[in-house]
Coordinates of C-alpha atoms in Angstrom, one line a residue:
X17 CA -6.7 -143.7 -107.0
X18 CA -6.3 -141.9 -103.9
X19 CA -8.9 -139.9 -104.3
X20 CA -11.4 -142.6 -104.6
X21 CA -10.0 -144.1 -101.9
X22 CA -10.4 -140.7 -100.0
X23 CA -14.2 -140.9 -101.2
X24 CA -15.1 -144.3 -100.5
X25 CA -14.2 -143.6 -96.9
X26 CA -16.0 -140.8 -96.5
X27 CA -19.2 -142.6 -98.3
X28 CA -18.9 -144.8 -95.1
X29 CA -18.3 -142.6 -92.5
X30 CA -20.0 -139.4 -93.7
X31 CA -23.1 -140.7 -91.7
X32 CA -22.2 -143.4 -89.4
X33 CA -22.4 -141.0 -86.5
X34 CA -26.3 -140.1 -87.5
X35 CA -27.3 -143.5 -88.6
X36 CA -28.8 -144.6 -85.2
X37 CA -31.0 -141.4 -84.5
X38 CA -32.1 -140.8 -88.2
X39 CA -33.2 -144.6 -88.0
X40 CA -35.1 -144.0 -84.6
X41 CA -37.0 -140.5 -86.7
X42 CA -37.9 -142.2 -89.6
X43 CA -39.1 -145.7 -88.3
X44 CA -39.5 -146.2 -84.2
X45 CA -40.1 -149.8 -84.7
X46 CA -36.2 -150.2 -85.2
X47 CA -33.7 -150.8 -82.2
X48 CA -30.4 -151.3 -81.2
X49 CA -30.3 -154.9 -82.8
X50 CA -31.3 -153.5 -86.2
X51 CA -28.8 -150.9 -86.1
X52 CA -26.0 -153.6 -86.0
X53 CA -27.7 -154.7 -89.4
X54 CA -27.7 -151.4 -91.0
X55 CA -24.2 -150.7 -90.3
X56 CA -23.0 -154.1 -91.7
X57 CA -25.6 -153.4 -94.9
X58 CA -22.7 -151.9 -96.1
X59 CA -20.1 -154.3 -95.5
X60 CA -22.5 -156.9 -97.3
X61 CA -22.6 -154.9 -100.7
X62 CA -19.0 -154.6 -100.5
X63 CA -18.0 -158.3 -99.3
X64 CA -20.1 -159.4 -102.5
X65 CA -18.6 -156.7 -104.7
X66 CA -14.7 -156.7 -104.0
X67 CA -13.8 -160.4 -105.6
X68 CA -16.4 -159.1 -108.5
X69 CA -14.5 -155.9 -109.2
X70 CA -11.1 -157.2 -108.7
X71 CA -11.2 -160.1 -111.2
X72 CA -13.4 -157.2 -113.4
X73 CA -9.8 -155.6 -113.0
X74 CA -7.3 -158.2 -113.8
X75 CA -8.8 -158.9 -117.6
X76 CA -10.2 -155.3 -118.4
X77 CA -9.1 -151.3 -118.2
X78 CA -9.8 -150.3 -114.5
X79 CA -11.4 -147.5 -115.5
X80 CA -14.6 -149.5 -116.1
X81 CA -15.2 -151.0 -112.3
X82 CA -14.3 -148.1 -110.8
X83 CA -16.9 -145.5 -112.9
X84 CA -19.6 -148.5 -112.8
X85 CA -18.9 -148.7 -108.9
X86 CA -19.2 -144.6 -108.1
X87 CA -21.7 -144.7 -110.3
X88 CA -24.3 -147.0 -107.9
X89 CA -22.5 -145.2 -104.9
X90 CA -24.1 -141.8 -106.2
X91 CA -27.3 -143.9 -106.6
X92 CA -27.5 -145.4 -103.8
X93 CA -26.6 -141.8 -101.5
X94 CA -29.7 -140.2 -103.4
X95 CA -31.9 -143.2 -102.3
X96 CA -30.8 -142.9 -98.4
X97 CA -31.5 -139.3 -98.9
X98 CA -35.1 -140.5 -99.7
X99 CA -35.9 -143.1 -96.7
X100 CA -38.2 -141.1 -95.0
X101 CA -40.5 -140.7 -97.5
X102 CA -42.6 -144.3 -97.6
X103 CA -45.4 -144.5 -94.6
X104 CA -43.6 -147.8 -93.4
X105 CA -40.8 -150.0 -93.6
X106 CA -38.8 -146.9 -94.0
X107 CA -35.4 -149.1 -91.9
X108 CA -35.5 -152.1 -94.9
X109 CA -34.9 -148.4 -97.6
X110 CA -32.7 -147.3 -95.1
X111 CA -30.6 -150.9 -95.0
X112 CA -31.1 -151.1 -98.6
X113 CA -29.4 -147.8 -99.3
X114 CA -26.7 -148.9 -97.3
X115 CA -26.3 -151.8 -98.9
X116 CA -26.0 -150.2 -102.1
X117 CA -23.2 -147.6 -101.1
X118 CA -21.1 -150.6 -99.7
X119 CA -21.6 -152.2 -103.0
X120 CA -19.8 -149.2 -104.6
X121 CA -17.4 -149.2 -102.2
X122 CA -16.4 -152.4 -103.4
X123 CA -13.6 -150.5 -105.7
X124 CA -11.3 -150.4 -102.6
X125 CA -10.2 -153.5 -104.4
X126 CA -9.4 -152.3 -107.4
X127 CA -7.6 -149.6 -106.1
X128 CA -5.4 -151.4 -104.0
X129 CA -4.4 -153.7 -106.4
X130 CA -3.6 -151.1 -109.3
X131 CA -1.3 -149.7 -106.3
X132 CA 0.2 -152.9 -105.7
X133 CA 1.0 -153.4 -109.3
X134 CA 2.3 -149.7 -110.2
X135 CA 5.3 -149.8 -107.0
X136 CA 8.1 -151.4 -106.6
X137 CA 8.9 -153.6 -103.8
X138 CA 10.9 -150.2 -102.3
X139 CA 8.0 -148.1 -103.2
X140 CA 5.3 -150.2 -101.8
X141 CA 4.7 -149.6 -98.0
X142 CA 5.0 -145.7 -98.7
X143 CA 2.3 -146.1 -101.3
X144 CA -0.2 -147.9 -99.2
X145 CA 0.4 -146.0 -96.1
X146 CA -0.4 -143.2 -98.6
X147 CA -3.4 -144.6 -99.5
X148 CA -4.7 -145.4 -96.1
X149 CA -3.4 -141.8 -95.0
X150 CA -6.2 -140.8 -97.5
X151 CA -8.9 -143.0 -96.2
X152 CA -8.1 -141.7 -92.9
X153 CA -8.2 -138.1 -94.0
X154 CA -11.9 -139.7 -95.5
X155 CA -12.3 -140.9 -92.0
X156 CA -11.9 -137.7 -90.6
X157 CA -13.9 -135.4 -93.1
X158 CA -17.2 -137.6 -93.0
X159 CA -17.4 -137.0 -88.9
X160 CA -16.5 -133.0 -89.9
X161 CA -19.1 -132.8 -92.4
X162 CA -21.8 -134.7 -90.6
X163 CA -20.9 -132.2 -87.5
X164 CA -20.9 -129.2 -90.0
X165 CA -24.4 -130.6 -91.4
X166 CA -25.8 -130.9 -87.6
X167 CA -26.4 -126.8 -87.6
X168 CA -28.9 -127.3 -90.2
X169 CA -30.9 -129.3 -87.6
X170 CA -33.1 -131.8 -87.6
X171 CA -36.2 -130.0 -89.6
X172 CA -33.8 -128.2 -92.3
X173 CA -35.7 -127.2 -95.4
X174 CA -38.1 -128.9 -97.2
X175 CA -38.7 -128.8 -100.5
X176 CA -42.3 -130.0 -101.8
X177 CA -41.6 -130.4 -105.6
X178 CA -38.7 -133.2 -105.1
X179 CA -40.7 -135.0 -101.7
X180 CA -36.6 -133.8 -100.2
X181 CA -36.2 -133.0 -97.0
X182 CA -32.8 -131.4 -97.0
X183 CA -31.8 -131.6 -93.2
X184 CA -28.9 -133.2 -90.5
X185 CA -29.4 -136.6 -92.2
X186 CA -29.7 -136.4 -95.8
X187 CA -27.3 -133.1 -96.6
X188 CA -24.0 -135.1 -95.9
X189 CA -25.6 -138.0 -98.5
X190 CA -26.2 -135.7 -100.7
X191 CA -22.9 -134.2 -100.5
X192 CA -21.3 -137.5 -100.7
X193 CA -23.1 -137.6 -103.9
X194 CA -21.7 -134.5 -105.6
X195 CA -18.4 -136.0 -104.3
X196 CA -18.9 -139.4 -106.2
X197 CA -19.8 -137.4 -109.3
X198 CA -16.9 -135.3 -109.3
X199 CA -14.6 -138.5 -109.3
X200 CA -16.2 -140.4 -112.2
X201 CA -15.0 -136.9 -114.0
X202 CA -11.6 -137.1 -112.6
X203 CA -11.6 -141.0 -113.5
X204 CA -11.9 -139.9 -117.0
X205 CA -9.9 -137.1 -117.2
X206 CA -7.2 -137.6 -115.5
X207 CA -6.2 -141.5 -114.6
X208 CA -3.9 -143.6 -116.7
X209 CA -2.6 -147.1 -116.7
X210 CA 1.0 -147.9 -115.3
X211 CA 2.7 -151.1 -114.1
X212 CA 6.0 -152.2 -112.7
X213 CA 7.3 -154.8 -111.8
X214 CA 8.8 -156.0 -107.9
X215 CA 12.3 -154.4 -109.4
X216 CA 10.7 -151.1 -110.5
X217 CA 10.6 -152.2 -114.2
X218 CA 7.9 -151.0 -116.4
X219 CA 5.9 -153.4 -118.9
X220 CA 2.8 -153.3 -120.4
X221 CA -0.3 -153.9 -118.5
X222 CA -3.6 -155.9 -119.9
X223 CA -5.5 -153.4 -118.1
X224 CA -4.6 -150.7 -120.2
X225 CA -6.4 -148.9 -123.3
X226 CA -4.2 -149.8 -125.7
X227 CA -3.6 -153.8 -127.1
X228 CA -0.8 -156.4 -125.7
X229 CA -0.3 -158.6 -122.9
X230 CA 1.6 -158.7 -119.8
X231 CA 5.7 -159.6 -120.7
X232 CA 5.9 -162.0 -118.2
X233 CA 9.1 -163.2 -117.2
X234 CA 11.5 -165.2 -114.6
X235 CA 9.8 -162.6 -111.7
X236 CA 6.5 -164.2 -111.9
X237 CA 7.2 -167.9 -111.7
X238 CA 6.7 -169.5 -108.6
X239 CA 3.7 -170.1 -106.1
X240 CA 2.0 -168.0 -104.2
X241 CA 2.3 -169.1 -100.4
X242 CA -1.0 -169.6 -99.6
X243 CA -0.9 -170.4 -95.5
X244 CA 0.2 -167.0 -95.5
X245 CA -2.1 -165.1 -97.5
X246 CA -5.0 -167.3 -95.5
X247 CA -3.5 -166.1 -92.0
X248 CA -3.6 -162.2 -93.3
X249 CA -7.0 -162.2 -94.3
X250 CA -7.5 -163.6 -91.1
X251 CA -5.6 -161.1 -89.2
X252 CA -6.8 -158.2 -91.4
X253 CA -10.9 -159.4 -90.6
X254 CA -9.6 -159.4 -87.2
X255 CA -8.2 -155.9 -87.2
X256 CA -11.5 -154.9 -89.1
X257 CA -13.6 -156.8 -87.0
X258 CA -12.7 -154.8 -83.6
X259 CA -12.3 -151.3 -85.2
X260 CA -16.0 -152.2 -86.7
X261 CA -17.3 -153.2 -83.0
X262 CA -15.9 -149.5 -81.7
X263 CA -17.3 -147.3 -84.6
X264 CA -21.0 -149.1 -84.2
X265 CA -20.7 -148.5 -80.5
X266 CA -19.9 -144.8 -80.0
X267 CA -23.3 -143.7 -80.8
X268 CA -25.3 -146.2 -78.3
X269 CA -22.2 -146.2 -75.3
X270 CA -22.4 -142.5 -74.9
X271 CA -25.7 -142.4 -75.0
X272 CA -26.2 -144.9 -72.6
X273 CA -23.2 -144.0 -70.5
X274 CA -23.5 -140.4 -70.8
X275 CA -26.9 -139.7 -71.1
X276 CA -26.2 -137.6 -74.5
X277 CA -29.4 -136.9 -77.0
X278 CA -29.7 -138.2 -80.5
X279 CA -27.4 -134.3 -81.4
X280 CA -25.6 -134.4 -78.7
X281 CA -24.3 -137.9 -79.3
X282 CA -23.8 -137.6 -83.2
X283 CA -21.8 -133.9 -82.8
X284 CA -19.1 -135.2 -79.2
X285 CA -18.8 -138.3 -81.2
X286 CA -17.8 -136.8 -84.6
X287 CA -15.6 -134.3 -83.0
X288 CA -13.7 -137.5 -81.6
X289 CA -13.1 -139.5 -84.4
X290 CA -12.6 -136.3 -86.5
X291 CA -9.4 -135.9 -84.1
X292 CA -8.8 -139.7 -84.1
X293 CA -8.9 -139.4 -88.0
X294 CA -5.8 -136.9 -87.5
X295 CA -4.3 -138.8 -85.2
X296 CA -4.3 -141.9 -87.6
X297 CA -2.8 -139.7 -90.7
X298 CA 0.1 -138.8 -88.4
X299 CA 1.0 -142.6 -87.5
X300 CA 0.4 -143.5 -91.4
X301 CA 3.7 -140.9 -91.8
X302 CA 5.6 -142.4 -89.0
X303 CA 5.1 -146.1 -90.0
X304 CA 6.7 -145.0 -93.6
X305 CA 9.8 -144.2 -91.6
X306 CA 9.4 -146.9 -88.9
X307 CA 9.0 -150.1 -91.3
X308 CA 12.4 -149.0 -93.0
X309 CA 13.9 -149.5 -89.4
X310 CA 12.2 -152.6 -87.9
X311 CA 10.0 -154.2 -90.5
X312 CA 6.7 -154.3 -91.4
X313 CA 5.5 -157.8 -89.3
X314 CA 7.0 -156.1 -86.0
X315 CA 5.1 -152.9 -86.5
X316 CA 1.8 -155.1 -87.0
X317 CA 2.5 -157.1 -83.8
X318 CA 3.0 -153.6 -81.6
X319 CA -0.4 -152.6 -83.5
X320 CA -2.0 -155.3 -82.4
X321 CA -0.8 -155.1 -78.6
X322 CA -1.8 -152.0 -79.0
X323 CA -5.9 -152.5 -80.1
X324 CA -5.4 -154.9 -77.2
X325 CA -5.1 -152.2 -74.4
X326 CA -7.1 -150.4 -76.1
X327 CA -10.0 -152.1 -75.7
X328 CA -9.0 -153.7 -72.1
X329 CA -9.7 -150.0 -70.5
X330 CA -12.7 -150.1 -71.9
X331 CA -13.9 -152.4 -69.4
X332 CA -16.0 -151.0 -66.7
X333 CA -14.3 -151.0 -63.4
X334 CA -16.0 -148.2 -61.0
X335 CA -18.9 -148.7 -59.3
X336 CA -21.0 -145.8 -60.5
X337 CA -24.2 -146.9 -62.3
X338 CA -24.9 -144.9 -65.6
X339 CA -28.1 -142.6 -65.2
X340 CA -31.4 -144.9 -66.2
X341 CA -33.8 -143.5 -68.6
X342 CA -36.8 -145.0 -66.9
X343 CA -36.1 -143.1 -63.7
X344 CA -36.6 -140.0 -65.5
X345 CA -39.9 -140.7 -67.5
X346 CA -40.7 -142.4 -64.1
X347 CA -40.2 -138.8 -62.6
X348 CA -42.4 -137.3 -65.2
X349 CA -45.1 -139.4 -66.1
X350 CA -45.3 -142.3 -63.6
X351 CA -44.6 -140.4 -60.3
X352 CA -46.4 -142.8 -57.7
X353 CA -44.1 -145.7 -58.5
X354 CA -42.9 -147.7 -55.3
X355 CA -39.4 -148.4 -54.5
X356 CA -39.8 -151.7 -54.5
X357 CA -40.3 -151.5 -58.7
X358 CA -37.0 -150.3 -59.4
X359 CA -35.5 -153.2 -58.0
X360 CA -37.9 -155.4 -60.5
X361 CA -36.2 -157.4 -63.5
X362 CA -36.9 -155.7 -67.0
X363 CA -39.6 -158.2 -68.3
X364 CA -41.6 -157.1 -65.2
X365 CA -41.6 -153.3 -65.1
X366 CA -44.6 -151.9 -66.7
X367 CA -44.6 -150.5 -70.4
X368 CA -43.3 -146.6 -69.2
X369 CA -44.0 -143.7 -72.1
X370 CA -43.9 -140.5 -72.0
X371 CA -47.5 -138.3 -72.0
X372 CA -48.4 -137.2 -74.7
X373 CA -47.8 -133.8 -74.6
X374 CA -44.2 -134.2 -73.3
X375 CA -41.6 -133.2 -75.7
X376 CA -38.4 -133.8 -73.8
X377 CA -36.6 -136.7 -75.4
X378 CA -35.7 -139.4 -73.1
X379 CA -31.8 -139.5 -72.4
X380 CA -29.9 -142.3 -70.2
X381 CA -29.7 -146.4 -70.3
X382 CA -32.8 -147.5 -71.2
X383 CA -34.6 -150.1 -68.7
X384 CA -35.1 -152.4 -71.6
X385 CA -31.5 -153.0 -71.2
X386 CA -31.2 -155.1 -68.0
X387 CA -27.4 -154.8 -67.7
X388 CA -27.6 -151.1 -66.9
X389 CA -29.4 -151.4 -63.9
X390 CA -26.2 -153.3 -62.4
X391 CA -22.8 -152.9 -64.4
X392 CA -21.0 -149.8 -63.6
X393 CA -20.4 -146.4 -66.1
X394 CA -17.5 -146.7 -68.2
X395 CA -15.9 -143.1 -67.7
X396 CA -15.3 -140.3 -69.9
X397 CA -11.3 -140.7 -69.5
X398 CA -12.0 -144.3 -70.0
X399 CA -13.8 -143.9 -73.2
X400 CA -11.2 -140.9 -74.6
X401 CA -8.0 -143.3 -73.6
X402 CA -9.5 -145.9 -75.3
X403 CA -10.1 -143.8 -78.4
X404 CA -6.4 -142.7 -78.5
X405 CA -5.1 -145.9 -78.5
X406 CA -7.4 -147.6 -81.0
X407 CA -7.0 -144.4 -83.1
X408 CA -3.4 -145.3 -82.7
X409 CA -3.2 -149.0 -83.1
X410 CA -5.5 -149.8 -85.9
X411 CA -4.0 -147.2 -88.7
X412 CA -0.8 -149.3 -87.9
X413 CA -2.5 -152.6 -88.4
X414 CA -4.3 -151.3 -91.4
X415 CA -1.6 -150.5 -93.4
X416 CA 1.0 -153.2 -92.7
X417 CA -1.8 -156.0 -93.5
X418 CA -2.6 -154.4 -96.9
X419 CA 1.5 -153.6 -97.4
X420 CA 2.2 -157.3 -96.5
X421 CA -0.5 -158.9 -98.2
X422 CA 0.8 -157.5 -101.4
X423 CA 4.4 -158.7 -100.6
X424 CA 3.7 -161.8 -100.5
X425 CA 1.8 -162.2 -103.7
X426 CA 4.5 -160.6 -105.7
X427 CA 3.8 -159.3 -109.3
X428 CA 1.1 -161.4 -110.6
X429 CA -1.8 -159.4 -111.2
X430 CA -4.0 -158.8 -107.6
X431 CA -7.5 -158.2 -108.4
X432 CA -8.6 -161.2 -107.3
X433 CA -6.7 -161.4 -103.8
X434 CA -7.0 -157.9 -103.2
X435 CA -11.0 -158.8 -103.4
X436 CA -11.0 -160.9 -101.0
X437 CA -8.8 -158.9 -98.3
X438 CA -11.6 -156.6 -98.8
X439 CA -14.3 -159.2 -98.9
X440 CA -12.7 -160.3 -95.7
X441 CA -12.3 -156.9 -94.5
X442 CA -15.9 -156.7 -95.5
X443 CA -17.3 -159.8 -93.3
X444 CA -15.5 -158.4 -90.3
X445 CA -18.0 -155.2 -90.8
X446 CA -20.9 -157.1 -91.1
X447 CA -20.0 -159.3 -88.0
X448 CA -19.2 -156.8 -86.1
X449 CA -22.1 -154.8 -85.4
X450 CA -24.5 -157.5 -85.4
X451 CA -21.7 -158.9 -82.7
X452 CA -21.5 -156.1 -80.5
X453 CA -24.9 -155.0 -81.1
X454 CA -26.9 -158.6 -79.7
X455 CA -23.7 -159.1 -77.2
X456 CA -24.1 -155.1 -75.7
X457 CA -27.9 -155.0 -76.2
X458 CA -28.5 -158.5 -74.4
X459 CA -25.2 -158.6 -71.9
X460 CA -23.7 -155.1 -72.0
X461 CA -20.0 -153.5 -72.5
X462 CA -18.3 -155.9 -69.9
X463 CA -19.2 -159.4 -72.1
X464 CA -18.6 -157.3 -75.4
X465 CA -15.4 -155.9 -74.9
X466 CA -14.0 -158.9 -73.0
X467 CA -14.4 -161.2 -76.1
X468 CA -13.2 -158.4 -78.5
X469 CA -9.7 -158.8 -76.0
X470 CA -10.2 -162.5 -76.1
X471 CA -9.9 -162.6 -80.0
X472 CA -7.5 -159.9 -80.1
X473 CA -4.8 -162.2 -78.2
X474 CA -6.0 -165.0 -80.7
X475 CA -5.0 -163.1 -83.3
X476 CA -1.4 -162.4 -81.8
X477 CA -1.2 -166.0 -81.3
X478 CA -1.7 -166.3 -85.1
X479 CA 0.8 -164.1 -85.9
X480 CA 3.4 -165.1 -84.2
X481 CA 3.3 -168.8 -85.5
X482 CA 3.2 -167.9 -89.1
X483 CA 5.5 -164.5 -89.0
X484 CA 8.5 -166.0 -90.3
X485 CA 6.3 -166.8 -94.0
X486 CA 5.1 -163.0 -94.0
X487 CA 7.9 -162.3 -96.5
X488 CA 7.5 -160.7 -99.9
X489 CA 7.3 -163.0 -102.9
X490 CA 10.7 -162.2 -104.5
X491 CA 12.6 -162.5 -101.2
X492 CA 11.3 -165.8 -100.8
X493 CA 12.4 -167.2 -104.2
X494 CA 15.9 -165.2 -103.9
X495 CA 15.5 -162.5 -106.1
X496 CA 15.9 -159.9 -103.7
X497 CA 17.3 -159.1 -100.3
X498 CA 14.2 -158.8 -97.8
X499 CA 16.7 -155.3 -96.4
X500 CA 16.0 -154.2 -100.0
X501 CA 12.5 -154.5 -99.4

């Protein structure tokens, strides 16, 4: 289970760094807007897959759902790896691909409620921190691989008799492929039904090969409480929601900020989360240690302060303007322009394109963008500071959610919850680059990452009116000591 967990995250993030140039190669009608639709393609497929798998886990062996699901992620890599190859409307292949993967991602669900129901209460927190240490360590690989993949270049090799071109864009899919086969082996092979109860007690499982029925007993009566599983699958779309906004961004800020190319952009970037990705399987160790001391619901409230700051240096604060790419291809192709033009709104600026002939890819904040010609850079040491702390603050949130969200459901089977944490989960990635990819497109980093702080300090308001019901399910009915727990 961890290593699917391992894979699905590196499904996702093995090309989220190259996603915006390949999309601007294969189809130049796309833009900044239809990248925010491409990065929440996935998040679609698995929003409508999680419940579906999940309650497909509760009445049958989880080994079905979870070969089914790698299955159409293998598909669905080998279809991206293809998108260049219609004459138009290559971004809808490109979206649909996506879509497809996130479909097959959708076994997150499973996996995290077969967790849920093989620990004890004691055992439970170290397992999920586990199990996001290993999407992390997915995290961290995809960026390394697609960085690894970039010395192929953009060209690569080409080979006729499959119509592939193997290059920077479609090796890492096609690695990601091999990865997904290798697991459905491993599924087979290797995984096995267990179950325990919130004591630690084994009994038999209806998701296992052989016949029977779950023994229930005394530990499963009672209700759920439901105001509390409804304000962590709010809080966990918020802490998806925000760490959605800053992965989609990294690619167009530097660009914009920086003036990085298409490469350039794709190999800083994936450096930088590669090392956030280690950061983050570092504080998934500490919390095991920490939330014996203080708790899980006070480590998720210093997470969340956390993500706060995080995103509140963000904010641009100099007054430096980023470099504008129109002042170059101005340079270049237009070079009688008056002074008086680059004072002009956007909508009045005439269409500026590079001659023909001229190679050099054009690097900067585009005109189009009417922001960047009057809200200041956001600096490098801004941009890196921020990175630490979200790196820091959203492993933290991550796994306390998921940790307290099982808690609180106790030992009924979770299929069907764990679904829709993920659904939720899932929602807050499709919001959240169509969010921050209208608001920065139309308004720029100041209005984006001033409501991302605005709904941050929502959430903290959340959490402290309903922290005294985030308590496991057998603490609440007396069964156990919440210090056992």
């Amino acid at each position: 289970m961890y290593l699917t967990m391992f894979l699905s995250s590196v499904g996702f993030s093995i090309v989220i760094m190259s996603v915006w140039p390949y999309l601007q190669k294969i189809d130049p009608t796309a833009d900044a807007s239809f990248l925010g639709w491409i990065i929440a393609s996935y998040s679609i497929g698995q929003m409508v897959a999680s419940p579906l798998f999940g309650l497909w886990s509760n009445y049958r062996p989880r080994r079905e759902p979870l070969v089914i699901s790698t299955a159409i992620s293998v598909a669905a890599n080998c279809l991206y790896a293809y998108v260049h190859v219609p004459h138009s409307h290559n971004k809808y292949y490109m979206l649909t691909a996506r879509a497809l993967v996130g479909f097959g991602a959708g076994n997150v669900a499973v996996v995290r409620s077969y967790i849920a129901g093989a620990t004890s209460l004691t055992e439970r927190t170290s397992a999920m921190a586990n199990t996001s240490a290993c999407q992390a360590v997915g995290f961290i690989l995809g960026p390394v691989f697609q960085t690894c993949f970039t010395l192929i270049g953009e060209e690569g090799v080409t080979w006729k008799f499959l119509c592939l071109q193997l290059n920077m864009y479609t090796a890492p899919v096609l690695f990601g492929a091999l990865l997904g086969v290798i697991n459905i082996i491993l599924i087979f092979a290797i995984f096995r039904e267990h179950r325990v109860d919130d004591m630690g007690r084994q009994y038999k499982s209806i998701n296992s090969d052989g016949e029977g029925s779950d023994v229930l007993d005394q530990n499963t009566e009672g209700s759920i409480d439901h105001v509390a599983v409804v304000a962590l699958n709010i809080l966990f779309f918020v802490i998806l929601f925000v760490f959605a906004v800053f992965e989609t961004i990294a690619t167009p800020l530097t660009m914009d900020m920086y003036s990085w190319t298409r490469k350039e952009a794709v190999f800083y970037n994936g450096i930088i989360l590669s090392v956030i990705g280690i950061e983050s399987v570092v504080v998934f160790m500490v919390v095991k240690i920490l939330s014996k001391k203080t708790g899980e619901r006070a480590i998720l409230h210093a997470g969340l302060l956390i993500v706060l700051v995080g995103f509140f240096i963000l904010l641009p604060w100099g007054k430096k303007l980023p470099n504008i790419q129109w002042q170059e291809i101005k340079n270049s192709s237009i070079p009688r322009t008056a002074p008086s033009e680059m004072l002009a709104p956007f909508w009045s600026l005439p269409e500026l394109q590079l001659p023909c002939n001229h190679t050099a890819e054009p690097v900067g904040c585009p005109v189009t963008q009417s922001w960047c010609l009057n809200t200041p850079m956001i600096y490098l040491a801004q941009y890196i500071s921020s990175d630490v702390l979200i790196g820091l603050g959203y492993p933290v949130c991550n796994v306390m959610s998921y940790t307290l969200y099982s808690k609180v459901l106790g030992p009924k089977p979770q299929g069907v919850y764990m679904g829709w944490l993920t659904a939720s989960g899932s929602g807050a990635r499709i919001l959240g680059p169509v969010f921050v990819s209208q608001i920065y497109t139309h308004l720029g980093p100041r209005w984006a990452f001033s409501l991302i702080c605005g709904v941050v300090v929502v959430s903290l308001l959340l959490l402290e009116i309903v922290y005294k019901r985030l308590i496991a399910f057998s603490v609440r009915y007396g069964r156990l000591q919440e210090e056992n727990c």
